[in-house]
Amino acid sequence: MAKERSGAGDPARTLELLWREPAPQDAPPRRGPRQGLSVDAVVRAAIALADSGGLEALTMRGVAQRLGVTPMTLYTYVPGKAELLDLMMDAVCLDMPRTGRPDGPWRARAEALARENLELCRRHPWVATLPAIRPPLGPGIMARYEHELAVFEGLGLDDVEMDAAVSLLFDFVRSVARSESDAQAAARDSAMSDAQWWEAHAPLLAKVFDAERYPLAARVGAAAGAAHQSPYNPDYVFRFGLERILDGLAALIASRGGA
Amino acid sequence: MAKERSGAGDPARTLELLWREPAPQDAPPRRGPRQGLSVDAVVRAAIALADSGGLEALTMRGVAQRLGVTPMTLYTYVPGKAELLDLMMDAVCLDMPRTGRPDGPWRARAEALARENLELCRRHPWVATLPAIRPPLGPGIMARYEHELAVFEGLGLDDVEMDAAVSLLFDFVRSVARSESDAQAAARDSAMSDAQWWEAHAPLLAKVFDAERYPLAARVGAAAGAAHQSPYNPDYVFRFGLERILDGLAALIASRGGA
DNA sequence: CTGTACTCTATACGACGTACAGAATAGCCG
DNA sequence: CGGCTATTCTGTACGTCGTATAGAGTACAG
């Protein structure tokens, strides 16, 4: 089984693929049969498969089937699954929504950025589950990073702080998106809604759970569940967390004399 | 392959296991051979295995080998891998460090809580990668939730806000811990340090990357990399994010008239 | 003792990524 | 045109996983 994401393969080949550089000598003269597919077609099929069934449905066999070829054919287009994941990640970042307007107060821009990133993770839930470390250095990731940094440019933050602010916001969005898709997966796999799941556990839990031993957990857990009509409400979690983080960033920016 | 975490199996059986309730009729009279192991032994072996090799090394075969039995033997102690993960998660939460003092200002308590949670995730990196949704409702999770809520009790927050604050803090720690262990895994799998990885990519990237097209990315990426002496510095990320989140929570608490 | 409930084992299935070997194809050279 | 060869695509195979199933061995109830 391939490790998640590249690192393994040849960095040069991976970068060529990401930037769609033709292998140098491949200019016109190709010897064998014409290629029936393209890297883009493979990447698109893989993205569609992962979007509909999650990362666990993303198999080389599955991608091949969608394209009407045998599994091993894919290996003439991409070195392996890890590099395919790199290409997928870069591709969806290149395509991500950019609705935020570059003018206006930074806080509105930051909120728009968070919503764009959340939208990216909602369209492609697997984005939130892939490691963000050593990202594929392709045009999509670069464009996203550039777009993110623009939100915090000119506010008095130094470069290291700008990078940290961007990461903090994205990691927050990632974690909300992961919870959201985990919740959907749990509902699907167990064929139970949150409410049904809770109903299945509550009476049994009552027998073993000592409310006097965990008074806050009993009180707050009940209140939170009732308020959300479910143990987990992603919209509330997103809004609550985003407000706190933006307030925290506002304090930093104010201390640096920024807008 | 088992889905991650239970949901699948019988909730009653899972809760019995979590709270170590003996199956009702099992009181004294057991018919067959004595059991050579115990649920606790299985859970301990599984935790040790996952701690040393990550979730991908956690296999039923591996756990069985550590215990000197055949894989199928484990199924007389736990219903399956998903329930075993539930038991592992609850066990490490029960054992987690609780060094924070219950007195003192809330901010110090919150920071101590974040460090305790980070320490939990550092000892058991797989904790940060498991879905937090529909957690195993065992004594360990309950104790952790109770401990977390105590930090925010009496500050003027309502119950729903207390729950959200606790989740925000834990999700932040989870994401830092995940990045940390992803970074270690990347270094291990690729047999390259971050610096070596960057050296391998920089000259190639220079050929395809247009710094004029991504001016902020070029400037900030270079500055952040240089400052951390690596593209990623977990300690800085943790301190930066924690300060922002605590500042944000402070603003909320102040607006509620809390300490 | 026999019957029965239980523990533990052996084998097997279908999934995965991909190594390897081979077949088919099409451009190059003569 | 024929042959060479680089390339594409296919078929088969290996070792991994969780766990279903069937059976072997063990110890208590009658």
XYZ file of C-alpha atoms (C1' of nucleotides) in Angstrom:
578
model
C 0.000 0.000 0.000
C 1.331 3.414 -0.905
C 2.068 5.825 1.871
C -0.096 8.901 1.773
C 1.295 11.444 -0.644
C 4.579 11.335 -2.436
C 7.904 11.939 -0.739
C 8.702 8.505 -2.052
C 9.085 9.086 -5.765
C 11.431 11.224 -7.770
C 10.880 14.905 -6.873
C 11.825 15.997 -10.397
C 9.234 13.778 -12.030
C 6.576 14.879 -9.563
C 7.281 18.555 -10.179
C 7.193 18.011 -13.941
C 3.803 16.421 -13.599
C 2.484 19.139 -11.313
C 3.509 21.878 -13.713
C 2.667 19.714 -16.717
C 6.137 20.021 -18.138
C 6.569 17.500 -20.931
C 9.432 15.149 -20.239
C 12.229 17.011 -22.090
C 12.931 14.553 -24.896
C 9.272 13.772 -25.399
C 8.759 16.801 -27.584
C 7.234 15.369 -30.754
C 8.610 11.867 -31.434
C 6.653 9.150 -29.681
C 7.253 5.614 -30.684
C 4.460 3.269 -29.580
C 0.681 3.418 -29.780
C -0.997 6.774 -29.110
C -1.991 7.369 -25.532
C -5.692 6.961 -25.046
C -5.802 9.100 -21.943
C -3.999 12.027 -20.367
C -2.689 12.923 -16.953
C -5.561 15.358 -16.607
C -8.121 12.714 -17.429
C -6.650 10.416 -14.793
C -6.579 13.186 -12.216
C -10.152 14.215 -12.999
C -11.405 10.658 -12.703
C -9.569 10.215 -9.420
C -11.024 13.438 -8.027
C -14.527 12.425 -9.052
C -14.093 9.046 -7.420
C -12.714 10.469 -4.181
C -15.430 13.113 -4.079
C -18.175 10.550 -4.294
C -16.776 7.818 -2.096
C -14.066 9.355 0.022
C -10.410 8.480 0.144
C -11.151 4.893 0.991
C -12.995 4.516 -2.303
C -10.070 5.984 -4.186
C -8.356 2.899 -5.557
C -6.245 2.509 -8.641
C -8.631 -0.208 -9.752
C -11.578 2.128 -9.330
C -9.985 4.974 -11.263
C -9.035 2.576 -14.043
C -12.561 1.237 -14.237
C -13.989 4.752 -14.601
C -11.622 5.318 -17.495
C -12.255 1.978 -19.151
C -8.711 0.701 -18.838
C -6.992 -1.890 -16.718
C -5.404 -0.787 -13.464
C -1.810 -1.043 -14.629
C -2.460 1.328 -17.499
C -2.603 4.200 -15.029
C 1.046 3.695 -14.249
C 2.015 5.012 -17.664
C 0.470 8.343 -16.689
C 1.399 8.686 -13.028
C 4.200 6.990 -11.097
C 1.886 5.752 -8.355
C -0.969 6.547 -6.053
C 1.014 8.948 -3.888
C 1.836 11.180 -6.834
C -1.750 10.946 -8.030
C -2.856 12.322 -4.674
C -0.401 15.191 -5.069
C -1.849 15.981 -8.480
C -5.401 15.804 -7.181
C -4.632 18.152 -4.312
C -2.965 20.677 -6.548
C -5.749 20.495 -9.119
C -8.562 21.233 -6.687
C -6.604 24.117 -5.191
C -6.205 25.628 -8.631
C -9.956 25.312 -9.157
C -11.079 26.503 -5.757
C -13.592 29.322 -5.394
C -12.138 32.835 -5.087
C -15.166 34.914 -4.341
C -13.540 37.167 -1.744
C -13.002 40.737 -2.893
C -9.480 42.053 -2.501
C -10.633 45.365 -1.094
C -12.599 45.923 2.093
C -11.531 45.472 5.692
C -9.166 42.597 6.463
C -11.658 40.878 8.718
C -14.202 40.529 5.951
C -11.481 39.250 3.650
C -10.340 36.731 6.241
C -13.880 35.523 6.783
C -14.378 35.165 3.035
C -11.131 33.227 2.831
C -12.257 30.866 5.558
C -15.517 30.278 3.727
C -13.729 29.663 0.445
C -11.484 27.123 2.109
C -14.482 25.514 3.768
C -16.217 25.331 0.420
C -13.130 23.669 -1.059
C -13.186 21.070 1.707
C -16.908 20.541 1.315
C -16.619 19.866 -2.402
C -13.632 17.605 -1.841
C -13.775 16.256 1.700
C -10.613 14.231 1.240
C -8.651 17.507 1.075
C -9.209 17.923 4.796
C -7.856 14.477 5.589
C -4.614 14.572 3.618
C -1.475 15.648 5.480
C -0.763 19.323 4.893
C 2.937 18.846 5.499
C 5.300 18.977 2.516
C 2.480 19.904 0.151
C 2.787 19.319 -3.584
C 4.584 22.383 -4.897
C 2.375 22.874 -7.913
C 0.588 25.846 -9.428
C -2.598 25.226 -7.463
C -0.986 25.196 -4.057
C 1.071 28.255 -4.959
C -1.979 30.145 -6.129
C -3.856 29.269 -2.981
C -0.983 30.297 -0.725
C -0.598 33.574 -2.601
C -4.325 34.226 -2.310
C -4.304 33.453 1.389
C -1.322 35.653 2.139
C -2.890 38.593 0.348
C -5.530 38.690 3.094
C -2.920 39.502 5.736
C -0.573 41.687 3.686
C -0.054 45.246 4.849
C -1.491 44.796 8.324
C 1.769 45.156 10.197
C 2.396 41.448 10.604
C 5.843 40.151 9.784
C 6.289 37.375 7.239
C 6.471 34.597 9.805
C 3.281 35.819 11.448
C 1.519 36.038 8.095
C 2.416 32.445 7.373
C 1.253 31.377 10.811
C -2.036 33.260 10.483
C -2.782 31.625 7.155
C -1.992 28.190 8.566
C -4.059 28.742 11.678
C -7.080 29.688 9.637
C -6.693 26.832 7.195
C -6.071 24.247 9.898
C -9.204 25.410 11.671
C -11.242 25.038 8.497
C -9.701 21.649 7.867
C -10.703 20.423 11.278
C -14.288 21.664 10.911
C -14.508 20.058 7.484
C -13.110 16.806 8.803
C -15.683 16.710 11.567
C -18.412 17.433 9.069
C -17.471 14.631 6.751
C -16.780 12.268 9.654
C -20.284 12.999 10.843
C -21.751 12.235 7.442
C -19.675 9.077 7.158
C -20.804 7.961 10.611
C -24.439 8.526 9.707
C -24.009 6.627 6.451
C -21.974 3.721 7.808
C -24.114 3.165 10.845
C -27.372 3.886 9.014
C -28.291 5.977 12.076
C -28.771 9.706 12.438
C -27.087 11.403 15.382
C -30.423 11.432 17.163
C -30.949 7.718 16.594
C -27.400 7.002 17.673
C -27.952 8.926 20.853
C -31.267 7.189 21.486
C -29.524 3.854 21.098
C -26.908 4.778 23.679
C -28.690 6.960 26.222
C -30.651 4.276 28.102
C -27.650 1.977 28.235
C -25.359 4.778 29.251
C -27.737 5.716 32.051
C -27.016 2.375 33.697
C -23.255 2.838 33.868
C -22.842 6.600 33.898
C -22.801 8.280 37.264
C -24.014 11.848 36.755
C -22.743 12.850 40.190
C -19.249 11.842 39.233
C -19.326 13.924 36.034
C -21.697 16.800 36.828
C -20.457 19.247 34.217
C -20.317 16.623 31.497
C -23.897 15.606 32.241
C -25.224 19.161 32.319
C -23.281 20.631 29.409
C -23.494 17.557 27.232
C -27.263 17.519 27.582
C -27.557 21.259 26.939
C -25.288 21.184 23.899
C -27.045 18.179 22.433
C -30.449 19.750 22.945
C -29.409 23.104 21.504
C -28.010 21.535 18.366
C -30.708 18.888 18.171
C -27.747 16.591 17.708
C -24.452 16.085 19.503
C -22.724 17.972 16.705
C -23.675 21.025 14.692
C -21.060 21.961 12.118
C -22.401 25.413 11.301
C -22.334 26.507 14.904
C -18.866 25.051 15.401
C -17.588 26.909 12.350
C -19.075 30.259 13.287
C -18.008 30.009 16.926
C -14.448 29.030 16.126
C -14.066 31.530 13.315
C -15.212 34.427 15.501
C -12.755 33.473 18.248
C -9.837 33.098 15.854
C -10.582 36.346 14.055
C -10.889 38.122 17.413
C -7.524 36.688 18.375
C -5.933 37.779 15.122
C -7.524 41.198 15.502
C -5.805 41.602 18.859
C -2.460 40.732 17.306
C -2.977 43.062 14.364
C -4.042 45.890 16.645
C -0.914 45.382 18.741
C 1.146 45.742 15.566
C -0.628 48.961 14.685
C -2.453 47.356 11.738
C -5.912 48.287 10.496
C -11.239 -3.618 6.441
C -13.129 -2.266 9.408
C -14.403 1.245 9.245
C -12.727 3.513 11.711
C -14.321 3.257 15.114
C -17.458 1.408 16.052
C -20.902 2.583 15.100
C -21.109 -0.777 13.426
C -21.362 -3.134 16.366
C -23.861 -3.549 19.142
C -23.890 -0.354 21.253
C -24.766 -2.322 24.373
C -21.803 -4.638 24.047
C -19.468 -1.718 23.348
C -20.654 0.185 26.401
C -20.262 -2.924 28.564
C -16.711 -3.253 27.386
C -15.928 0.420 27.906
C -17.192 0.364 31.466
C -15.876 -3.172 31.997
C -19.265 -4.490 32.973
C -19.162 -8.264 33.009
C -21.707 -9.747 30.639
C -24.633 -10.289 33.054
C -24.739 -14.070 33.127
C -20.999 -14.393 33.170
C -20.865 -13.857 36.898
C -19.016 -16.947 38.129
C -19.861 -19.968 35.980
C -17.670 -20.233 32.932
C -17.697 -23.420 30.953
C -14.657 -23.765 28.716
C -10.923 -23.284 29.231
C -9.771 -20.301 31.293
C -9.045 -17.201 29.290
C -5.361 -16.619 28.894
C -5.724 -12.889 28.339
C -8.001 -10.027 29.279
C -9.608 -7.121 27.522
C -7.149 -4.851 29.273
C -4.185 -6.835 28.045
C -5.466 -6.682 24.493
C -6.077 -2.945 24.746
C -2.653 -2.334 26.272
C -0.921 -4.316 23.546
C -2.864 -2.463 20.864
C -1.968 0.913 22.364
C 1.702 -0.025 22.552
C 1.654 -1.145 18.948
C -0.105 1.977 17.679
C 2.195 4.196 19.741
C 5.280 2.698 18.181
C 4.161 2.296 14.592
C 1.140 4.493 14.096
C -2.357 3.475 13.161
C -1.165 1.787 10.006
C 0.922 -0.604 12.079
C -2.083 -1.415 14.252
C -3.254 -4.706 12.828
C -5.096 -7.507 14.507
C -2.288 -9.811 13.454
C 0.271 -7.516 15.051
C -1.610 -7.246 18.326
C -2.043 -11.013 18.413
C 1.634 -11.570 17.821
C 2.568 -9.276 20.708
C 0.318 -11.345 22.934
C 1.514 -14.700 21.667
C -1.837 -15.837 20.286
C -3.294 -16.260 16.843
C -5.192 -13.341 15.345
C -8.635 -14.876 15.697
C -8.172 -15.307 19.425
C -8.574 -11.559 19.871
C -12.161 -11.842 18.736
C -13.099 -13.610 21.946
C -12.116 -10.436 23.823
C -13.284 -7.659 21.506
C -15.914 -7.758 18.770
C -13.616 -6.272 16.151
C -11.035 -3.667 15.357
C -13.469 -0.747 15.502
C -14.426 -1.522 19.089
C -10.786 -2.051 19.964
C -10.082 1.485 18.758
C -12.900 2.752 20.964
C -11.377 0.987 23.945
C -7.908 2.328 23.173
C -9.162 5.872 22.870
C -11.059 5.694 26.140
C -8.113 4.088 27.937
C -5.591 6.758 26.994
C -8.049 9.501 27.958
C -8.438 7.939 31.368
C -4.664 7.877 31.766
C -3.925 11.308 30.370
C -1.863 13.831 32.338
C -3.813 16.186 34.607
C -1.183 18.556 35.822
C -3.259 21.728 35.591
C -4.225 23.235 38.929
C -7.943 23.869 39.407
C -7.356 27.288 40.954
C -5.709 30.246 39.331
C -6.907 32.412 36.449
C -8.879 30.739 33.684
C -6.313 31.580 31.056
C -3.568 29.692 32.843
C -5.927 26.767 33.308
C -6.859 26.806 29.625
C -3.239 26.897 28.598
C -2.436 24.005 30.924
C -5.354 22.087 29.444
C -4.071 22.655 25.932
C -0.650 21.401 26.966
C -2.144 18.340 28.634
C -4.080 17.534 25.491
C -0.994 18.092 23.381
C 0.959 15.776 25.652
C -1.773 13.142 25.239
C -1.507 13.430 21.470
C 2.274 13.323 21.586
C 2.305 10.133 23.601
C -0.351 8.590 21.382
C -0.231 10.293 17.986
C -3.042 8.138 16.630
C -5.439 9.941 19.003
C -5.177 13.025 16.814
C -6.072 11.103 13.670
C -9.167 9.268 14.885
C -12.528 10.897 14.200
C -13.749 12.827 17.239
C -17.349 12.414 16.220
C -19.536 10.001 18.201
C -16.753 9.303 20.667
C -16.721 6.143 22.756
C -18.855 6.983 25.769
C -16.574 5.411 28.339
C -15.127 6.542 31.653
C -12.019 8.003 30.075
C -13.818 10.255 27.615
C -16.220 11.335 30.323
C -13.405 12.179 32.703
C -11.607 14.170 30.047
C -14.744 16.085 29.081
C -15.471 16.860 32.716
C -11.902 18.039 33.251
C -12.036 20.221 30.150
C -15.356 21.812 31.056
C -14.105 22.704 34.521
C -11.687 25.142 32.904
C -14.554 27.226 31.533
C -17.054 26.862 34.364
C -18.147 30.013 36.128
C -16.876 32.464 33.532
C -20.272 33.599 32.311
C -20.386 31.313 29.279
C -23.545 29.362 28.674
C -23.439 25.601 28.363
C -23.367 25.577 24.578
C -20.486 28.030 24.541
C -18.576 25.996 27.103
C -18.914 22.930 24.917
C -17.811 24.892 21.863
C -14.820 26.390 23.673
C -13.639 22.978 24.794
C -14.008 21.593 21.285
C -12.241 24.527 19.693
C -9.265 24.098 21.968
C -9.085 20.360 21.517
C -9.496 20.515 17.754
C -6.692 23.037 17.595
C -4.405 20.773 19.614
C -5.409 17.816 17.474
C -4.454 19.625 14.337
C -1.074 20.701 15.695
C -0.409 17.167 16.866
C -1.399 15.746 13.510
C 0.974 18.070 11.721
C 3.704 17.124 14.121
C 3.332 13.422 13.584
C 2.802 13.856 9.840
C 6.095 15.732 9.781
C 7.852 12.936 11.638
C 6.291 10.338 9.385
C 7.338 12.265 6.285
C 10.904 12.512 7.544
C 10.945 8.807 8.346
C 9.272 7.545 5.171
C 11.271 9.709 2.826
C 14.513 9.329 4.795
C 14.917 13.085 4.297
C 14.831 15.917 6.796
C 12.744 18.961 5.936
C 15.924 20.748 4.933
C 16.994 17.929 2.649
C 13.533 17.731 1.163
C 13.618 21.409 0.424
C 17.084 21.177 -1.074
C 15.863 18.423 -3.337
C 12.964 20.538 -4.594
C 14.274 24.116 -4.621
C 16.455 23.954 -7.736
C 13.812 22.085 -9.692
C 11.082 24.381 -8.467
C 13.119 27.391 -9.533
C 12.774 26.264 -13.150
C 8.991 26.166 -13.159
C 8.048 28.624 -10.428
C 7.559 32.220 -11.494
C 8.290 34.403 -8.471
C 6.670 37.392 -10.133
C 3.439 35.535 -10.445
C 3.402 34.588 -6.745
C 5.287 37.423 -5.042
C 3.878 36.963 -1.549
C 4.290 33.212 -1.637
C 7.920 33.593 -2.655
C 8.720 36.216 -0.041
C 6.777 34.796 2.897
C 7.564 31.182 2.135
C 11.260 31.949 2.124
C 11.067 34.013 5.304
C 9.025 31.439 7.183
C 11.283 28.618 6.079
C 14.382 30.520 7.101
C 12.972 31.564 10.467
C 12.000 28.016 11.373
C 15.054 26.504 9.710
C 12.486 24.201 8.167
C 9.180 24.706 6.382
C 7.388 23.671 9.559
C 8.030 24.387 13.227
C 5.480 22.748 15.502
C 6.377 24.657 18.664
C 5.918 28.021 17.005
C 2.682 26.907 15.391
C 1.350 25.736 18.746
C 2.272 28.883 20.654
C 1.026 31.214 17.931
C -2.306 29.456 17.535
C -2.859 29.027 21.256
C -2.290 32.724 21.941
C -4.747 33.730 19.222
C -7.417 31.318 20.408
C -7.042 32.285 24.040
C -7.209 35.965 23.069
C -10.384 35.225 21.158
C -11.904 33.350 24.064
C -10.852 36.157 26.407
C -12.816 38.623 24.304
C -15.896 36.413 24.505
C -15.541 35.909 28.245
C -15.032 39.611 28.820
C -18.177 40.360 26.829
C -20.054 37.987 29.125
C -18.722 39.751 32.174
C -16.506 36.785 33.166
C -13.134 36.981 34.901
C -18.988 -40.570 32.230
C -21.360 -37.595 28.556
C -22.954 -33.249 26.944
C -22.215 -28.620 26.370
C -20.376 -24.116 26.468
C -16.438 -21.955 25.823
C -11.449 -20.801 24.028
C -8.325 -20.959 20.677
C -6.644 -22.303 15.947
C -6.407 -23.031 10.790
C -7.918 -21.884 6.608
C -10.008 -19.001 3.321
C -12.056 -14.795 0.861
C -11.974 -10.582 -1.500
C -9.978 -6.192 -1.243
C -5.626 -3.284 -1.806
C -1.003 -1.229 -4.480
C 2.009 -2.526 -7.751
C 6.124 -5.701 -9.624
C 6.875 -8.270 -13.539
C 6.393 -10.320 -18.034
C 4.435 -10.187 -22.237
C 1.414 -8.604 -26.271
C 0.173 -5.137 -29.443
C 1.189 -0.823 -31.802
C 3.481 2.731 -34.585
C 7.225 5.584 -35.759
C 12.182 5.198 -37.325
C 15.791 3.341 -40.392
C 17.229 0.695 -44.306
C 8.357 -2.085 -48.251
C 10.558 -4.982 -43.741
C 12.594 -5.035 -39.441
C 13.923 -2.650 -35.027
C 12.551 -0.618 -30.993
C 10.288 2.486 -27.820
C 5.989 2.841 -25.969
C 1.232 1.531 -24.398
C -1.641 -1.506 -22.502
C -2.840 -6.123 -20.354
C -2.676 -10.411 -17.332
C -1.077 -12.541 -13.599
C 0.866 -12.745 -9.164
C 2.478 -11.467 -4.315
C 1.934 -10.144 0.306
C -1.018 -7.276 3.127
C -5.472 -6.437 5.615
C -10.069 -7.650 8.674
C -12.673 -11.296 9.723
C -16.206 -15.443 8.379
C -16.341 -20.065 9.137
C -15.347 -24.537 10.765
C -13.173 -27.375 13.774
C -10.107 -28.859 17.732
C -9.288 -28.870 22.425
C -10.764 -27.893 27.399
C -13.313 -27.867 31.692
C -17.575 -27.569 34.239
C -22.784 -29.414 34.902
C -25.501 -33.210 35.102
